[in-house]
mmCIF file with all atom_site columns, C-alpha atoms in Angstrom:
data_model
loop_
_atom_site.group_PDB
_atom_site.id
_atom_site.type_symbol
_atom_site.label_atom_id
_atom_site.label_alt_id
_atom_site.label_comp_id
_atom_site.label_asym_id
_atom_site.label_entity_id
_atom_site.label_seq_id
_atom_site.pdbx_PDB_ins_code
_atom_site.Cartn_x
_atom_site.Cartn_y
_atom_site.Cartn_z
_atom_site.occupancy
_atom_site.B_iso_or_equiv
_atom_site.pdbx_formal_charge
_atom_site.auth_seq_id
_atom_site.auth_comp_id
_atom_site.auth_asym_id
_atom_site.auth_atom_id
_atom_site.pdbx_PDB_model_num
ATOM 1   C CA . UNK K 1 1   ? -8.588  26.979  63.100  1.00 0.00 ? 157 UNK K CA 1
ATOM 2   C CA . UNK K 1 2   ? -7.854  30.370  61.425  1.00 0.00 ? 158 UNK K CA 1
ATOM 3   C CA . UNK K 1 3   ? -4.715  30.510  62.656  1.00 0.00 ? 159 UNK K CA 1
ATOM 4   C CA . UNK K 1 4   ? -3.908  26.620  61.208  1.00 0.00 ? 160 UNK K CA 1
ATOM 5   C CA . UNK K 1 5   ? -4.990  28.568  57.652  1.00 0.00 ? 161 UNK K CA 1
ATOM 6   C CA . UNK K 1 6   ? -2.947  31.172  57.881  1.00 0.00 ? 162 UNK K CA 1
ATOM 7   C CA . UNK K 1 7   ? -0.048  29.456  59.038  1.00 0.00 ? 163 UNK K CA 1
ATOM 8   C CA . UNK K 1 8   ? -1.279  27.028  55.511  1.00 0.00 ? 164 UNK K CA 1
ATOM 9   C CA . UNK K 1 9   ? -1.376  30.107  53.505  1.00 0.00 ? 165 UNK K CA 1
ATOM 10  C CA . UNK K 1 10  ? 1.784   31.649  54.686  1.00 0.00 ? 166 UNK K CA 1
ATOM 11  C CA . UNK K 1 11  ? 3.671   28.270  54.146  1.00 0.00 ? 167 UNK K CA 1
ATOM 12  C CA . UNK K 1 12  ? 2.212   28.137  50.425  1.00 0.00 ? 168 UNK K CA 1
ATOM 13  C CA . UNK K 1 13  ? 3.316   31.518  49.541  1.00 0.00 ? 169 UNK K CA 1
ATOM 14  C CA . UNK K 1 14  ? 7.146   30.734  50.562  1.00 0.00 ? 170 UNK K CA 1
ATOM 15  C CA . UNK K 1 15  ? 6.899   28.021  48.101  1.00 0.00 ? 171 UNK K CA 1
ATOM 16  C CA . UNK K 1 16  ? 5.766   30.109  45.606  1.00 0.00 ? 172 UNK K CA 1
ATOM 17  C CA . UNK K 1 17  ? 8.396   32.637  46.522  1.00 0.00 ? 173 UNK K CA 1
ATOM 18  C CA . UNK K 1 18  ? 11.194  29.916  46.421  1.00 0.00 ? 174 UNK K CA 1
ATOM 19  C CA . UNK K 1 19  ? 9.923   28.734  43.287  1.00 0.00 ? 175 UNK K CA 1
ATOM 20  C CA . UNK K 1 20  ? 9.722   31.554  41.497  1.00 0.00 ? 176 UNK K CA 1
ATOM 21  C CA . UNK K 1 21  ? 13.384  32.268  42.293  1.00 0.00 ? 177 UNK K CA 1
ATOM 22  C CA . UNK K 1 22  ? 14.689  29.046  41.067  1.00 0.00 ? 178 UNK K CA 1
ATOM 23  C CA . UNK K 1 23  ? 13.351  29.346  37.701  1.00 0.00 ? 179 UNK K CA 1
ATOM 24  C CA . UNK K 1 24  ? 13.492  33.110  36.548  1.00 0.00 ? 180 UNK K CA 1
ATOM 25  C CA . UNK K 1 25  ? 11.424  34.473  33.991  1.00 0.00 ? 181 UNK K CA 1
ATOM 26  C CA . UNK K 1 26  ? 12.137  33.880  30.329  1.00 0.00 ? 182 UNK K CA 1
ATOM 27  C CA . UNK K 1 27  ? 11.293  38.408  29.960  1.00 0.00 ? 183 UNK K CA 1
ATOM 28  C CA . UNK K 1 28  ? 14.220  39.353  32.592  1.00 0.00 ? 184 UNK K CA 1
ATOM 29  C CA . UNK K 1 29  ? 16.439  36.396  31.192  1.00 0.00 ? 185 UNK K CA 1
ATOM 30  C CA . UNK K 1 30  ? 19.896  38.295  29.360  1.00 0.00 ? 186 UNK K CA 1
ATOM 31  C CA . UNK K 1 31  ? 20.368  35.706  27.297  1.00 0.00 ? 187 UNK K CA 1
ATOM 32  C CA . UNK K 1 32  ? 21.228  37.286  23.398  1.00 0.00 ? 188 UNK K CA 1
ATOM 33  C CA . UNK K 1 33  ? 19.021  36.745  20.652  1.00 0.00 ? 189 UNK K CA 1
ATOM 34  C CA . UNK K 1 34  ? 19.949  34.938  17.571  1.00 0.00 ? 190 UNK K CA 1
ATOM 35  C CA . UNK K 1 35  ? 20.239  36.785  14.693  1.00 0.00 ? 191 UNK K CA 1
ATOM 36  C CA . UNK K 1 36  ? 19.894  34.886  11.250  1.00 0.00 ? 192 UNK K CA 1
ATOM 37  C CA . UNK K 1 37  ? 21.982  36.089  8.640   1.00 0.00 ? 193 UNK K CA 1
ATOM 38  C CA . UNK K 1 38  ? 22.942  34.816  4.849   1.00 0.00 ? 194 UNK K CA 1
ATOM 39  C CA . UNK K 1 39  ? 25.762  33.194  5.566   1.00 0.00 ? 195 UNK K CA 1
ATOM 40  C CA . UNK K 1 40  ? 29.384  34.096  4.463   1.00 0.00 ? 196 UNK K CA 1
ATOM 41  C CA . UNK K 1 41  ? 32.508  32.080  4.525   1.00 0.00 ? 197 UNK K CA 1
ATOM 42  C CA . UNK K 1 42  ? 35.483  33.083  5.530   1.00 0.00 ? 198 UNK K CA 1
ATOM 43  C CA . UNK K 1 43  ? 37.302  31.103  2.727   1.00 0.00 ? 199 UNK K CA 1
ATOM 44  C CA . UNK K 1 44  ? 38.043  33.654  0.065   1.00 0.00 ? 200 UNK K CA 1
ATOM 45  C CA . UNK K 1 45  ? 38.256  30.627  -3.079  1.00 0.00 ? 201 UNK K CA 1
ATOM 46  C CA . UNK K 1 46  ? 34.616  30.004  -1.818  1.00 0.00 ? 202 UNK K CA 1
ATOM 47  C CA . UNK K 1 47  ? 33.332  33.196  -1.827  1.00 0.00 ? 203 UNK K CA 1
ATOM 48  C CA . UNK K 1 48  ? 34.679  34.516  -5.125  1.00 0.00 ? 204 UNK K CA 1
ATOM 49  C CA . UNK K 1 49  ? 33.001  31.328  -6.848  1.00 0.00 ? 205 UNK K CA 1
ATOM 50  C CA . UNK K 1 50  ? 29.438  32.456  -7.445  1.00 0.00 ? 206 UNK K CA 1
ATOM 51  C CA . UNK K 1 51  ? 27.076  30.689  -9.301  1.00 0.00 ? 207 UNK K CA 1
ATOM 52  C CA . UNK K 1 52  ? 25.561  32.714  -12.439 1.00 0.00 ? 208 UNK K CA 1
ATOM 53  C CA . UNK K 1 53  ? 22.365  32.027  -13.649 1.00 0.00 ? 209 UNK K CA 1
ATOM 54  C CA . UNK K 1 54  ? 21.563  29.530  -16.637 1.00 0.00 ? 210 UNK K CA 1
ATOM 55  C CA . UNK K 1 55  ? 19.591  30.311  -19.744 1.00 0.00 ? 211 UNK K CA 1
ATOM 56  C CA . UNK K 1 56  ? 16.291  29.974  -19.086 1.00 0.00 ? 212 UNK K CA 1
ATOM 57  C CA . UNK K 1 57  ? 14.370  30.455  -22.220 1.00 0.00 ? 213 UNK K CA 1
ATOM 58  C CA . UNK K 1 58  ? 16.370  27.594  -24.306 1.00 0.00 ? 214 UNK K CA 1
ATOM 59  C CA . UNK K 1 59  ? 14.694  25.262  -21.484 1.00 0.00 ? 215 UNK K CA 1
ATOM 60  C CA . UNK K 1 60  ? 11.299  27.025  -21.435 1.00 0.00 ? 216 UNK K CA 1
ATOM 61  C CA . UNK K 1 61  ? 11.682  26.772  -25.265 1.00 0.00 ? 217 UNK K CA 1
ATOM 62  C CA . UNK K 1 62  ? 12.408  23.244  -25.290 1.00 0.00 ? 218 UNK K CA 1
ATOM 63  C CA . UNK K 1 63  ? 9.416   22.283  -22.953 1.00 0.00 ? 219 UNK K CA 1
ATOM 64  C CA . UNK K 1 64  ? 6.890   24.246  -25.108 1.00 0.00 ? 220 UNK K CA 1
ATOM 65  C CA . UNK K 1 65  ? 7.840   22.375  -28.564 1.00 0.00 ? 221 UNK K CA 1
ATOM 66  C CA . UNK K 1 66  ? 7.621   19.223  -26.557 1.00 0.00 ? 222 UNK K CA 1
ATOM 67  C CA . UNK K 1 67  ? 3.927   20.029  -25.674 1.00 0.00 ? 223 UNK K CA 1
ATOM 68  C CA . UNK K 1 68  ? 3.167   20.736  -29.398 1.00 0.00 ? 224 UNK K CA 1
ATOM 69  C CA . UNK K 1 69  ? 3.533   17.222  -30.215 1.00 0.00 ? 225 UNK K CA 1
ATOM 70  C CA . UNK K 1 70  ? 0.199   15.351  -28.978 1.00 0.00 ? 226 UNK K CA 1
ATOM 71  C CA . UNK K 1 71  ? 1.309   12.664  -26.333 1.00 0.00 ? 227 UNK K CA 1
ATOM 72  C CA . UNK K 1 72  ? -0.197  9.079   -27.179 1.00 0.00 ? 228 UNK K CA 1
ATOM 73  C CA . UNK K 1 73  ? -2.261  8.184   -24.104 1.00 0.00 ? 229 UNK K CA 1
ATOM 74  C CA . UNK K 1 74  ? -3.175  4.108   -24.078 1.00 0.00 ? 230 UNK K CA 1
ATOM 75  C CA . UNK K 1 75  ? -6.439  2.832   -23.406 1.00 0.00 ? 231 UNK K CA 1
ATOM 76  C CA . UNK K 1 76  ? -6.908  2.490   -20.193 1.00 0.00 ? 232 UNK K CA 1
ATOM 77  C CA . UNK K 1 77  ? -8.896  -0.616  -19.324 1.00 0.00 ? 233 UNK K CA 1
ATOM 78  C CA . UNK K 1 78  ? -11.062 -0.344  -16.853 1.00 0.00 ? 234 UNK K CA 1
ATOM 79  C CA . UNK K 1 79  ? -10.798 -3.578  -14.885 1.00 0.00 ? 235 UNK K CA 1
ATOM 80  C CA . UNK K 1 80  ? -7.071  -1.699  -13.879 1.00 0.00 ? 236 UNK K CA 1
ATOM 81  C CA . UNK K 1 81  ? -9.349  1.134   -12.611 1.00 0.00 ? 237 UNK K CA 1
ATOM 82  C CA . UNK K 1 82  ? -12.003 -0.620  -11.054 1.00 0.00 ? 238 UNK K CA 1
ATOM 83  C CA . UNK K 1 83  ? -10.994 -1.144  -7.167  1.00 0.00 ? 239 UNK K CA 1
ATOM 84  C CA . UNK K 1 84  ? -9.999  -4.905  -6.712  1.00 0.00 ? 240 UNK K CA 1
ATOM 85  C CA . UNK K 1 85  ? -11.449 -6.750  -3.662  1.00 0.00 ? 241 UNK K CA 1
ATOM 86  C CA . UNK K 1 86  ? -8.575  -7.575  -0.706  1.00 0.00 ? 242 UNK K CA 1
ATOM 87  C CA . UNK K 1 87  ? -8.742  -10.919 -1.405  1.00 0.00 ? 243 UNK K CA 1
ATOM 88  C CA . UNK K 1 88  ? -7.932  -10.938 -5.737  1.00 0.00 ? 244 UNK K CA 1
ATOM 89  C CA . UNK K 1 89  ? -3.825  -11.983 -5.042  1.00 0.00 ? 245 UNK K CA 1
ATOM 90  C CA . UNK K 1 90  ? -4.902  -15.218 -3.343  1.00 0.00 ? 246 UNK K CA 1
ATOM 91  C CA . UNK K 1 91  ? -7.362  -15.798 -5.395  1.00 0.00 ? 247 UNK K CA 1
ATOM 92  C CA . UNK K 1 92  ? -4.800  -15.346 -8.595  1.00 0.00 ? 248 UNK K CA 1
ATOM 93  C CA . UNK K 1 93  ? -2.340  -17.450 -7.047  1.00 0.00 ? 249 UNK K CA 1
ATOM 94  C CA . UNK K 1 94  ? -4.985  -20.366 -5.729  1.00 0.00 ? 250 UNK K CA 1
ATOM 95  C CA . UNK K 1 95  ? -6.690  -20.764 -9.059  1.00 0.00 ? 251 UNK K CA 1
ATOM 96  C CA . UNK K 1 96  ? -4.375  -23.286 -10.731 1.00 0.00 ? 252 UNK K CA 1
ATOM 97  C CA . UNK K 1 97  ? -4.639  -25.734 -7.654  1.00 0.00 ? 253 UNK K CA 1
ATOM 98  C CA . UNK K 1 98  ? -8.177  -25.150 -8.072  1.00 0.00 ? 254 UNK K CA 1
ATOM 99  C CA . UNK K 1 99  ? -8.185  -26.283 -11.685 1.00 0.00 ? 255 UNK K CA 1
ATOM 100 C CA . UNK K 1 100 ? -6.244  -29.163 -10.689 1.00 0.00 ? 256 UNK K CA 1
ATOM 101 C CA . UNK K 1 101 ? -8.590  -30.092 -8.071  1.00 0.00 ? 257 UNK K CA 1
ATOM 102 C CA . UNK K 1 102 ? -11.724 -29.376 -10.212 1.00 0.00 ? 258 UNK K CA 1
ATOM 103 C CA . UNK K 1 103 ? -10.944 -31.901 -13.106 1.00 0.00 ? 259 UNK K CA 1
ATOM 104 C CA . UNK K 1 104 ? -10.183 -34.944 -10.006 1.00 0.00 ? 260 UNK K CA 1
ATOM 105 C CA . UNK K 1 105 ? -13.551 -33.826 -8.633  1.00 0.00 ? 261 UNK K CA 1
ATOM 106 C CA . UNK K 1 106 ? -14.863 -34.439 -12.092 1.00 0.00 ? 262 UNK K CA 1
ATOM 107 C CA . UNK K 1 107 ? -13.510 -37.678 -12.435 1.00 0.00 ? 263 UNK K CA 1
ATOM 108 C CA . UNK K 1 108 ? -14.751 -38.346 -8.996  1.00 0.00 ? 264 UNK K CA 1
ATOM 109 C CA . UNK K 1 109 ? -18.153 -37.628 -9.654  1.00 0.00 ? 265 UNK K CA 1
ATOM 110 C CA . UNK K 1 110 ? -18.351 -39.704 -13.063 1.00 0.00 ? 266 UNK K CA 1
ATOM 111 C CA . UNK K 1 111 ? -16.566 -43.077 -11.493 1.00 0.00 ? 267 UNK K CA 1
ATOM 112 C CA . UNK K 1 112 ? -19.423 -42.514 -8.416  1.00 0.00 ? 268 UNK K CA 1
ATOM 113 C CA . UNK K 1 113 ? -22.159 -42.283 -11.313 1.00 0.00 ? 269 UNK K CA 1
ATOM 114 C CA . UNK K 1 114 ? -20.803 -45.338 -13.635 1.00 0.00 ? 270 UNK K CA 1
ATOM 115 C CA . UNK K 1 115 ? -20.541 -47.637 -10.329 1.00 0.00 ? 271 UNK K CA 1
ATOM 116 C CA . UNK K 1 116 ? -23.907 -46.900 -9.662  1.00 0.00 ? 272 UNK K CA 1
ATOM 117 C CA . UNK K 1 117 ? -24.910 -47.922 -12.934 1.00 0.00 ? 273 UNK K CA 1
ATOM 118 C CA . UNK K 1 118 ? -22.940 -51.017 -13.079 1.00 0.00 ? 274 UNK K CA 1
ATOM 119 C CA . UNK K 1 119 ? -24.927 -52.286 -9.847  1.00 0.00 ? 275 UNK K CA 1
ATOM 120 C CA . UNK K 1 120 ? -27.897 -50.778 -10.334 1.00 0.00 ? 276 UNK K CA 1
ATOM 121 C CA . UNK K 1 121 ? -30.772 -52.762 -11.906 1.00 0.00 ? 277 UNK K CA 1
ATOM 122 C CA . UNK K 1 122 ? -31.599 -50.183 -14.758 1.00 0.00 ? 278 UNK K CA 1
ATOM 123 C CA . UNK K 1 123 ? -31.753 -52.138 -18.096 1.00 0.00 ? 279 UNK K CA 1
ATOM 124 C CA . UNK K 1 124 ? -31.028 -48.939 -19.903 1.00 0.00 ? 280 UNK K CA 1
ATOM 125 C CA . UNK K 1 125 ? -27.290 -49.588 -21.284 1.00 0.00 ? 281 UNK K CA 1
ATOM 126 C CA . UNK K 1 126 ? -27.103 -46.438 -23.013 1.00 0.00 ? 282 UNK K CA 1
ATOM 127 C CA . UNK K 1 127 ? -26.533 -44.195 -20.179 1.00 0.00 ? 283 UNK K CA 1
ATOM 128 C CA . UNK K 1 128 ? -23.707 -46.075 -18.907 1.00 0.00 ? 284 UNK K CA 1
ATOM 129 C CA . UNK K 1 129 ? -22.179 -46.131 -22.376 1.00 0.00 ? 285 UNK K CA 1
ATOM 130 C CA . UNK K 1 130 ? -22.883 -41.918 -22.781 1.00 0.00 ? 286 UNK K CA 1
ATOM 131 C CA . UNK K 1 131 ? -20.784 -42.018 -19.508 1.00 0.00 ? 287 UNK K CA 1
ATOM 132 C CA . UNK K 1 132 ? -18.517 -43.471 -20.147 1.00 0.00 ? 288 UNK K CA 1
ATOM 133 C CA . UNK K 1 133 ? -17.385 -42.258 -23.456 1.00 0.00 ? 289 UNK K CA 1
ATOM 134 C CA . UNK K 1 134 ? -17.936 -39.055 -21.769 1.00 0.00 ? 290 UNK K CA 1
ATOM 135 C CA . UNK K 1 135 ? -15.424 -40.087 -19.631 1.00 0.00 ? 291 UNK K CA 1
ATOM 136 C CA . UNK K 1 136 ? -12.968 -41.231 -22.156 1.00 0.00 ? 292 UNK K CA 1
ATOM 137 C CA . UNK K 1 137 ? -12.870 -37.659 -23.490 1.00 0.00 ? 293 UNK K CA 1
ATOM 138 C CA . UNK K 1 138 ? -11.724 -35.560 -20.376 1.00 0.00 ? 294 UNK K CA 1
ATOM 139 C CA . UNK K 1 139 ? -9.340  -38.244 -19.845 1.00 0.00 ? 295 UNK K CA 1
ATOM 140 C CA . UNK K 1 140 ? -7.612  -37.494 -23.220 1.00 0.00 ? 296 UNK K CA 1
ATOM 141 C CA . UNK K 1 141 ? -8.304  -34.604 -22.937 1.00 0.00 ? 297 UNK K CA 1
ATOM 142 C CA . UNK K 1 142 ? -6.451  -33.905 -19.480 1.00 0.00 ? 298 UNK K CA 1
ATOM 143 C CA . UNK K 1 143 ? -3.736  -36.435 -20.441 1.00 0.00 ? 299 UNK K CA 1
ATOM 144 C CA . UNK K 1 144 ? -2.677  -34.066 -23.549 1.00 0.00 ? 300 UNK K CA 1
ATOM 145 C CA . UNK K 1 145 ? -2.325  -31.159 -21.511 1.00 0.00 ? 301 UNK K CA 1
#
C-alpha cells in the first residue's frame, strides 16, 4: 500500500516537473520591456510643423460677457416632469377610436331606450319625446363634425 503511494507521489511530481518546464516563468522570461515614449516622426515636414497655442483669454472673455446677459428659462410645466405611466403612447394613439366608438355606444344606448318606450305600456309621452329630441341633437351634432 505505501509503496502504491509513493510510486502515486513520485509519478505526480514528474508531472509537475514536466510542467513546469513547458511553461517557464514569466520572472526568468528575457523578453524586453516596452518602453513608452512621446512619439517622433521621422518625417522632417511633420516635425517642424508644431502647433502654437491659441489665445485664450479672447475666448474666456467671450464666455464671461455671455453669462452677464440673464438666460430666459421657460416655464417648465410640470405634467413634462411628472413620470408618465408605460402605457400613456397607446393610450394617446387609441383615444380617437375611442371617441369614435363612444358616440355609436351613445346612439346605441338611446335607440335601446326609445324602443323600449315605443312598446312599453307607459302613457307618459313626454319621455319618449325628451329622447328623442335628445337624440336629434348629438346627431347634428356628430354629423357637423
Amino acid at each position: 500500500m505505501t509503496e502504491n503511494a509513493l510510486k502515486r507521489k513520485e509519478r505526480l511530481q514528474s508531472l509537475k516537473r514536466k510542467a513546469n518546464n513547458n511553461f517557464p516563468e514569466v520572472e526568468n522570461s528575457t523578453e524586453s520591456k516596452k518602453i513608452f515614449r512621446n512619439y517622433e516622426s521621422h518625417d522632417l515636414q511633420i516635425s517642424t510643423q508644431k502647433a502654437e497655442p491659441g489665445c485664450v483669454e479672447a475666448e474666456v472673455r467671450i464666455q464671461l460677457d455671455s453669462m452677464t446677459i440673464p438666460i430666459v428659462i421657460d416655464e417648465i410645466d410640470i405634467a413634462n416632469l411628472a413620470p408618465r405611466k408605460p402605457d400613456w403612447d397607446l393610450k394617446r394613439d387609441v383615444t380617437k377610436k375611442l371617441e369614435f366608438l363612444e358616440r355609436k355606444t351613445q346612439k346605441a344606448i338611446a335607440e335601446l331606450i326609445r324602443e323600449r318606450l315605443r312598446t312599453g305600456k307607459d302613457p307618459e309621452d313626454f319621455l319618449l319625446q325628451a329622447v328623442n329630441a335628445a337624440a336629434e341633437k348629438a346627431d347634428d351634432k356628430s354629423d357637423e363634425e
